[in-house]
Amino acid sequence: MGSSSGQPEFDYLFKVLLIGDSGVGKSSLLLSFTSNTFDDLSPTIGVDFKVKYLTIGEKKLKLAIWDTAGQERFRTLTSSYYRGAQGIIMVYDVTRRDTFTNLSDIWAKEIDLYSTNQDCIKMLVGNKVDKESERAVSKKEGIDFAREYGCLFLECSAKTRVNVEQCFEELVLKILETPSLTAEGSAGGKKNIFKQNPAQTSSASSSYCCSS
Amino acid sequence: MASTSRSNPLEEDDDAEEEVQHFDDFTLASSWERFISDIEATCRQWLADGPKNLVEKGAVAMEDSKNLFRVKHDLKDVAKSYCMEFYFQIENNGSQQAGIGNWNSNSHDLQLCFGVKDFLLIAPQSASGVLLDTPESSKLLSSVAIALSNCGSLWPAFVPVHDPSRKAYIGIQNMGTVFTRRFEADRIGSQVPVKLMHLEGLYELFVSKFVYSGVDFSMHNFKVHFMMRLTYQTFPYDEEDEENDMDEIMNDKADSAEHYGSESRNKVHWDDDCPWSEWYSAEDPLRGFELVVTWADRTVENTLEMAELENASPHEAEKGEPSHGKRIDFASQLLCLVEALDMSFTAQFMDDFVSVENPSSENLKTSVVIPPPTVLDRVIKDLFHEGSKLPDFTKGEHRLSRALKAAPLESLFTQFCLHSLWFGNCNIRAIAFLWIEFVREVRWCWEETQPLPKMPIDGSIDLSTCLINQKLHLLAICIEKKREMNEEFLDCIGSEDSSDASISMEEHDKVDKRINTSSEADLQQRKRDSSIAEDTSNRLRFERKTEHTNSVNQSPTDAIRIGSAGPVGTMMLLKSRQRLHAPFTQDPPLMTEDMHEERLQAVEAFGDSLNVPGQLEKDILLSDMSAFKAANPDAVFEDFIRWHSPGDWESFEPKTTETSAGSITDGLKDEWPPHGCLSQRMSDQGNLWRKSWNDAPALPADDQKPLLDPNREGEKILHYLETVRPHQLLEQMVCTGFRGSADTLNQTKFGNMKQMTSKLEQLYLIIKSTCGSLQRINLLDRAKTVSDLRRLCVAFEHVEKLVTVAASLHRKFLDASRLAQVIFSDFYGIYAPKMGMNSNDEENKSSTEMEVSRQEVTLRERQVVSNLFSPPSANQSWRKVLSMGNLLNGHEPILREIIFSTGDDVNNGIHYAAAADVAATSDRKGEEIETHRIHKDVRNMSICCYCFNVLLMLKEVGTRRTRNERSLSFRTS
């Protein structure tokens, strides 16, 4: 970190939130994405957090992904994490119908209640498509829900890693397309408050001159 | 003037010849002939072009008239130059008297006086533009008449005569080959005979002119049409204020020395109940109204009827006022705040601005004013001691308010910001003084455990607000918790043990034993031991264990249940035949934005690398488990999961829980215990939840170490407030100041004015985008940010002005909102284009005066309008003596225009007269309108011409108070 003070580590920092019923595989999805492994994880306690660096096009992105617990008891607690999120991923389990119906009964309402970011990108993800035989929610139902609530939609499997990368990448691309969100996540401003001072910036520019 | 008509045939012959030969020989022509020919050529040109072409060729549209145009031509006689103007109307509505028929204000004076539509006007190009002697004027008129009849034109032509102030005209019109019509008008300025001050008198005068004198006209039944238009003007609204101001200064000099809080004095301002009056008093933007009342075509002495209202001139700051160039409103103060922000970068702490030693404060001191301590006391008192009731935090909130990182209008911090706007001249030193005193007071509340005013003591921290507001909110909660703890402490001084224990949750078992022996039975301890034994349990062992507990649990253990919030449905424990109780739990700890940030950084730094997930909220889970254990002494881990995370309990029972529950109540013992197992992930080896469960002592929420340590958090918050960087404070103050001011304006009642609503919305959006960049401010783009903010102040100023106008209109037309709306949208139409201009331009600011056009008043709105004209005070009513009647609430019209007309042939023979009575209004020179009467009797084939003039003049005296000076004289020709 110290050595890279002249040049920012990343161009954008985006905050992404995972929500959905307990046991739908939010943490597994996140683990699958961040470390390419699948594990039957312990249920999340309250909130968990993972960082993933991505490069899309020329842009270096830092994703701060907040993984929330689905338990009702934690719901009031996690509400504060909605704020400032540029992307919210709603996850359900395609083999458990109640996790899907709870999306409209509970989770969509939570978003309305706690998210203040009007332009925030919402994404609907149906997990556990590897258990095709136990499927209880059809793809069409998922699409219809996504259409109604204006979300991106994807079905994936954290276990087989089908569509896991795509899920996050598509979300990030959509965020990058939204100017107000990119402005928020732009690294320049946020870092300036704490880390950057004029001396550093000038040294950065001078180093640029030398290298060129 | 019969000679002119006689000369017509001759001229026409010459003209015909010339046209044939296409050759003009002027060698022998006199200068007069050349002059006539010049006029003629011009008239021919104009005739040939026709109105449409003339417009295309650049005819000038008359001011405030949609369809009256003018073309000009300069003429030269030997000695003098003249200017000939042709006025014509584009719109043809078939009526010769278009200007009078609907009496729109756009008609030209001459159109009104003589009832003509298109006409020529010739005037010398002298300074006064008026012909001074009669021979010259008749010569000129003759020239025009000759020229016009040569062209075969029927246009009437007019020349001004006499002194320019008389605005007298004579005119002539060719009515075909046989007749000419003559016009003559004059105005005489001396005393008005009493007789002519009333309509009867004027009517008689008209009729006497119409019929031949000496005839008893009362015997004849003349159809005299009558139209009248009266213009009323309200007294300037600021008049009373000024008087009161004077009284005020006279009466209590002591108080008037103090500017702050002047609104608390008993002075009555127009905007006393407007939301901004708490902070400042705006000058009423509406200076007055003019009401134009028109009597449509009818007979004399009819009832009063209002048909038209001419609105007011919402003047902006008038020249020569004491506040010239120095507005006092939110926008001006916000600008000061922005300047203070700019200054704030020069110091490390707010104290630096106050301390004398600081070099940076040296150059500050010269320009800044610190209000006296009494003012400081007053502000602090207002902030902290006024009303203990919790305000409504949604008050004044706009849909977009929450998008701003500020605080609700009624909250402590917003009130602080708004006060600091008016504290001194909102310079950085004054702000520093106020802030230090503010923090001192906050600390006092904290030390004395007094509730923080204007802050809620519960709820969750709203992270969308600014950090200081979050901190103050958390502090208020901490104070409340501290107070509760103190009370509890006082309640049970004896039970020191438990309070000790509550601090040391970590030292679970040992401490637990000690406490529990005092309060709970040993049985509970045994349960815990057994659950510890489950540490490495798997499902199989669990099954066995259930059997075991089943047998143990013969005696009811409800007696030692602590902290239960009641049973959960009909759920039963697995190992004990008891209801599963939900415990009272601690609220999740509240965190401000920076605390979230800290945790994020901590997790980022350690959590991720160590790959220890789920550490963030572990203490909350532990607290829940402890509370659950206390509430369900016989519970096992599985019971907790069934309550806390039902999804991780896989029930083996085929029936739904309801039916099984029902069977339990029925006493079917076979149904108990419930069968099922933990989900795969919950029963995994090394499951964090189970570890936590084993670590968690049985403790009701009340006895636990609080998740939020109020003492620690409170101290931290005060430390933050005491050491906040000046620019961080100022940034938040700027955002909050803007939001607070905007919310205040947003509370203004201005009825349903769409432009205003959308303007306010725009304002919020601009504030949002400007202040958004403020949060990311660094030293480099500080200059840019500050200049952006200055621009924002300008935008704010415009909206503020509009709101003031809208509010003023709204309250004056409370029962006629339609009128308020149309007048406002008219004003908006004029004002909006100016909004782009930089108002730093002083000249532009001070001299903007705006007149808004007239609006039609409908029948229903009449009462409202007439109420605008409050009865005049005693010293104002002296002019009644001279009044002509038609008073409106004691107000005399400042302008009377009366037209009489008669005639039996509508198209051709019209006899009419107009009498007008004019007052100087906005134009200080004084304006006058002359009255005329024309009579032409077609059937007699004779021409007679009468004219008279009535003039009433009002002169403007002093500050917009008008005094009447009337004169009227009468003459016939």
PDB file of N, CA and C in Angstrom, chain B residues 485-532:
ATOM      1  N   MET B 485     -29.351   3.711  33.287  1.00  0.00           N
ATOM      2  CA  MET B 485     -28.440   2.963  34.138  1.00  0.00           C
ATOM      3  C   MET B 485     -28.366   3.583  35.519  1.00  0.00           C
ATOM      4  N   ASN B 486     -28.294   4.880  35.561  1.00  0.00           N
ATOM      5  CA  ASN B 486     -28.243   5.557  36.852  1.00  0.00           C
ATOM      6  C   ASN B 486     -29.479   5.247  37.673  1.00  0.00           C
ATOM      7  N   GLU B 487     -30.619   5.264  36.995  1.00  0.00           N
ATOM      8  CA  GLU B 487     -31.867   5.000  37.705  1.00  0.00           C
ATOM      9  C   GLU B 487     -31.875   3.596  38.267  1.00  0.00           C
ATOM     10  N   GLU B 488     -31.444   2.658  37.414  1.00  0.00           N
ATOM     11  CA  GLU B 488     -31.398   1.277  37.867  1.00  0.00           C
ATOM     12  C   GLU B 488     -30.469   1.144  39.061  1.00  0.00           C
ATOM     13  N   PHE B 489     -29.358   1.860  38.938  1.00  0.00           N
ATOM     14  CA  PHE B 489     -28.378   1.806  40.001  1.00  0.00           C
ATOM     15  C   PHE B 489     -29.003   2.289  41.309  1.00  0.00           C
ATOM     16  N   LEU B 490     -29.750   3.355  41.193  1.00  0.00           N
ATOM     17  CA  LEU B 490     -30.383   3.893  42.387  1.00  0.00           C
ATOM     18  C   LEU B 490     -31.458   2.944  42.897  1.00  0.00           C
ATOM     19  N   ASP B 491     -32.135   2.285  41.935  1.00  0.00           N
ATOM     20  CA  ASP B 491     -33.216   1.368  42.311  1.00  0.00           C
ATOM     21  C   ASP B 491     -32.687   0.207  43.132  1.00  0.00           C
ATOM     22  N   CYS B 492     -31.566  -0.335  42.712  1.00  0.00           N
ATOM     23  CA  CYS B 492     -31.057  -1.523  43.397  1.00  0.00           C
ATOM     24  C   CYS B 492     -29.596  -1.346  43.792  1.00  0.00           C
ATOM     25  N   ILE B 493     -29.425  -0.507  44.738  1.00  0.00           N
ATOM     26  CA  ILE B 493     -28.074  -0.245  45.204  1.00  0.00           C
ATOM     27  C   ILE B 493     -27.466  -1.507  45.796  1.00  0.00           C
ATOM     28  N   GLY B 494     -28.329  -2.327  46.375  1.00  0.00           N
ATOM     29  CA  GLY B 494     -27.831  -3.525  47.039  1.00  0.00           C
ATOM     30  C   GLY B 494     -27.242  -4.547  46.083  1.00  0.00           C
ATOM     31  N   SER B 495     -27.745  -4.633  44.904  1.00  0.00           N
ATOM     32  CA  SER B 495     -27.340  -5.710  44.003  1.00  0.00           C
ATOM     33  C   SER B 495     -26.140  -5.317  43.155  1.00  0.00           C
ATOM     34  N   GLU B 496     -25.093  -4.992  43.846  1.00  0.00           N
ATOM     35  CA  GLU B 496     -23.904  -4.561  43.117  1.00  0.00           C
ATOM     36  C   GLU B 496     -23.303  -5.694  42.319  1.00  0.00           C
ATOM     37  N   ASP B 497     -23.517  -6.864  42.846  1.00  0.00           N
ATOM     38  CA  ASP B 497     -22.961  -8.045  42.190  1.00  0.00           C
ATOM     39  C   ASP B 497     -23.341  -8.124  40.722  1.00  0.00           C
ATOM     40  N   SER B 498     -24.633  -7.988  40.518  1.00  0.00           N
ATOM     41  CA  SER B 498     -25.134  -8.188  39.157  1.00  0.00           C
ATOM     42  C   SER B 498     -24.608  -7.112  38.215  1.00  0.00           C
ATOM     43  N   SER B 499     -24.493  -5.915  38.751  1.00  0.00           N
ATOM     44  CA  SER B 499     -23.995  -4.861  37.865  1.00  0.00           C
ATOM     45  C   SER B 499     -22.523  -5.088  37.545  1.00  0.00           C
ATOM     46  N   ASP B 500     -21.825  -5.636  38.515  1.00  0.00           N
ATOM     47  CA  ASP B 500     -20.434  -6.000  38.251  1.00  0.00           C
ATOM     48  C   ASP B 500     -20.365  -7.037  37.149  1.00  0.00           C
ATOM     49  N   ALA B 501     -21.208  -7.997  37.324  1.00  0.00           N
ATOM     50  CA  ALA B 501     -21.180  -9.127  36.396  1.00  0.00           C
ATOM     51  C   ALA B 501     -21.489  -8.689  34.981  1.00  0.00           C
ATOM     52  N   SER B 502     -22.354  -7.724  34.904  1.00  0.00           N
ATOM     53  CA  SER B 502     -22.773  -7.312  33.565  1.00  0.00           C
ATOM     54  C   SER B 502     -21.609  -6.780  32.745  1.00  0.00           C
ATOM     55  N   ILE B 503     -20.607  -6.356  33.433  1.00  0.00           N
ATOM     56  CA  ILE B 503     -19.474  -5.802  32.709  1.00  0.00           C
ATOM     57  C   ILE B 503     -18.591  -6.887  32.115  1.00  0.00           C
ATOM     58  N   SER B 504     -18.598  -8.029  32.767  1.00  0.00           N
ATOM     59  CA  SER B 504     -17.597  -9.030  32.392  1.00  0.00           C
ATOM     60  C   SER B 504     -18.216 -10.281  31.783  1.00  0.00           C
ATOM     61  N   MET B 505     -18.778 -10.076  30.640  1.00  0.00           N
ATOM     62  CA  MET B 505     -19.417 -11.213  30.001  1.00  0.00           C
ATOM     63  C   MET B 505     -18.383 -12.229  29.521  1.00  0.00           C
ATOM     64  N   GLU B 506     -17.232 -11.691  29.182  1.00  0.00           N
ATOM     65  CA  GLU B 506     -16.198 -12.575  28.650  1.00  0.00           C
ATOM     66  C   GLU B 506     -15.799 -13.678  29.645  1.00  0.00           C
ATOM     67  N   GLU B 507     -15.699 -13.280  30.895  1.00  0.00           N
ATOM     68  CA  GLU B 507     -15.300 -14.293  31.889  1.00  0.00           C
ATOM     69  C   GLU B 507     -16.507 -15.150  32.233  1.00  0.00           C
ATOM     70  N   HIS B 508     -16.933 -15.831  31.216  1.00  0.00           N
ATOM     71  CA  HIS B 508     -18.264 -16.443  31.305  1.00  0.00           C
ATOM     72  C   HIS B 508     -18.488 -17.347  32.490  1.00  0.00           C
ATOM     73  N   ASP B 509     -17.953 -18.547  32.412  1.00  0.00           N
ATOM     74  CA  ASP B 509     -18.479 -19.565  33.333  1.00  0.00           C
ATOM     75  C   ASP B 509     -18.259 -19.241  34.804  1.00  0.00           C
ATOM     76  N   LYS B 510     -17.054 -18.822  35.107  1.00  0.00           N
ATOM     77  CA  LYS B 510     -16.762 -18.582  36.521  1.00  0.00           C
ATOM     78  C   LYS B 510     -17.696 -17.533  37.097  1.00  0.00           C
ATOM     79  N   VAL B 511     -17.717 -16.443  36.429  1.00  0.00           N
ATOM     80  CA  VAL B 511     -18.554 -15.358  36.909  1.00  0.00           C
ATOM     81  C   VAL B 511     -19.992 -15.811  36.945  1.00  0.00           C
ATOM     82  N   ASP B 512     -20.344 -16.470  35.872  1.00  0.00           N
ATOM     83  CA  ASP B 512     -21.719 -16.948  35.759  1.00  0.00           C
ATOM     84  C   ASP B 512     -22.140 -17.737  36.991  1.00  0.00           C
ATOM     85  N   LYS B 513     -21.274 -18.613  37.344  1.00  0.00           N
ATOM     86  CA  LYS B 513     -21.616 -19.461  38.481  1.00  0.00           C
ATOM     87  C   LYS B 513     -21.917 -18.606  39.698  1.00  0.00           C
ATOM     88  N   ARG B 514     -21.034 -17.628  39.864  1.00  0.00           N
ATOM     89  CA  ARG B 514     -21.202 -16.788  41.042  1.00  0.00           C
ATOM     90  C   ARG B 514     -22.568 -16.080  41.034  1.00  0.00           C
ATOM     91  N   ILE B 515     -22.878 -15.520  39.906  1.00  0.00           N
ATOM     92  CA  ILE B 515     -24.149 -14.794  39.850  1.00  0.00           C
ATOM     93  C   ILE B 515     -25.317 -15.757  39.980  1.00  0.00           C
ATOM     94  N   ASN B 516     -25.175 -16.802  39.202  1.00  0.00           N
ATOM     95  CA  ASN B 516     -26.331 -17.666  39.084  1.00  0.00           C
ATOM     96  C   ASN B 516     -26.671 -18.359  40.408  1.00  0.00           C
ATOM     97  N   THR B 517     -25.655 -18.583  41.174  1.00  0.00           N
ATOM     98  CA  THR B 517     -25.972 -19.204  42.461  1.00  0.00           C
ATOM     99  C   THR B 517     -26.837 -18.290  43.291  1.00  0.00           C
ATOM    100  N   SER B 518     -26.628 -17.017  43.104  1.00  0.00           N
ATOM    101  CA  SER B 518     -27.433 -16.087  43.888  1.00  0.00           C
ATOM    102  C   SER B 518     -28.850 -15.995  43.345  1.00  0.00           C
ATOM    103  N   SER B 519     -29.011 -16.163  42.075  1.00  0.00           N
ATOM    104  CA  SER B 519     -30.333 -15.912  41.504  1.00  0.00           C
ATOM    105  C   SER B 519     -31.009 -17.162  40.945  1.00  0.00           C
ATOM    106  N   GLU B 520     -30.222 -18.092  40.508  1.00  0.00           N
ATOM    107  CA  GLU B 520     -30.855 -19.224  39.822  1.00  0.00           C
ATOM    108  C   GLU B 520     -30.549 -20.556  40.526  1.00  0.00           C
ATOM    109  N   ALA B 521     -31.296 -21.500  40.174  1.00  0.00           N
ATOM    110  CA  ALA B 521     -31.122 -22.816  40.806  1.00  0.00           C
ATOM    111  C   ALA B 521     -29.929 -23.554  40.218  1.00  0.00           C
ATOM    112  N   ASP B 522     -29.442 -24.502  40.927  1.00  0.00           N
ATOM    113  CA  ASP B 522     -28.319 -25.306  40.455  1.00  0.00           C
ATOM    114  C   ASP B 522     -28.668 -26.078  39.205  1.00  0.00           C
ATOM    115  N   LEU B 523     -29.907 -26.373  39.116  1.00  0.00           N
ATOM    116  CA  LEU B 523     -30.390 -27.137  37.973  1.00  0.00           C
ATOM    117  C   LEU B 523     -29.919 -26.501  36.669  1.00  0.00           C
ATOM    118  N   GLN B 524     -30.061 -25.215  36.655  1.00  0.00           N
ATOM    119  CA  GLN B 524     -29.687 -24.492  35.439  1.00  0.00           C
ATOM    120  C   GLN B 524     -28.211 -24.706  35.135  1.00  0.00           C
ATOM    121  N   GLN B 525     -27.428 -24.706  36.182  1.00  0.00           N
ATOM    122  CA  GLN B 525     -26.007 -24.910  35.994  1.00  0.00           C
ATOM    123  C   GLN B 525     -25.733 -26.293  35.406  1.00  0.00           C
ATOM    124  N   ARG B 526     -26.473 -27.240  35.879  1.00  0.00           N
ATOM    125  CA  ARG B 526     -26.289 -28.601  35.360  1.00  0.00           C
ATOM    126  C   ARG B 526     -26.607 -28.653  33.877  1.00  0.00           C
ATOM    127  N   LYS B 527     -27.635 -27.942  33.537  1.00  0.00           N
ATOM    128  CA  LYS B 527     -28.008 -27.896  32.126  1.00  0.00           C
ATOM    129  C   LYS B 527     -26.851 -27.368  31.283  1.00  0.00           C
ATOM    130  N   ARG B 528     -26.257 -26.345  31.811  1.00  0.00           N
ATOM    131  CA  ARG B 528     -25.164 -25.770  31.055  1.00  0.00           C
ATOM    132  C   ARG B 528     -24.024 -26.769  30.907  1.00  0.00           C
ATOM    133  N   ASP B 529     -23.760 -27.448  31.999  1.00  0.00           N
ATOM    134  CA  ASP B 529     -22.701 -28.448  31.944  1.00  0.00           C
ATOM    135  C   ASP B 529     -23.004 -29.474  30.872  1.00  0.00           C
ATOM    136  N   SER B 530     -24.224 -29.882  30.857  1.00  0.00           N
ATOM    137  CA  SER B 530     -24.580 -30.897  29.855  1.00  0.00           C
ATOM    138  C   SER B 530     -24.430 -30.337  28.450  1.00  0.00           C
ATOM    139  N   SER B 531     -24.755 -29.077  28.301  1.00  0.00           N
ATOM    140  CA  SER B 531     -24.626 -28.507  26.960  1.00  0.00           C
ATOM    141  C   SER B 531     -23.164 -28.313  26.577  1.00  0.00           C
ATOM    142  N   ILE B 532     -22.326 -28.093  27.593  1.00  0.00           N
ATOM    143  CA  ILE B 532     -20.891 -28.029  27.308  1.00  0.00           C
ATOM    144  C   ILE B 532     -20.421 -29.391  26.819  1.00  0.00           C
TER     145      ILE B 532
END
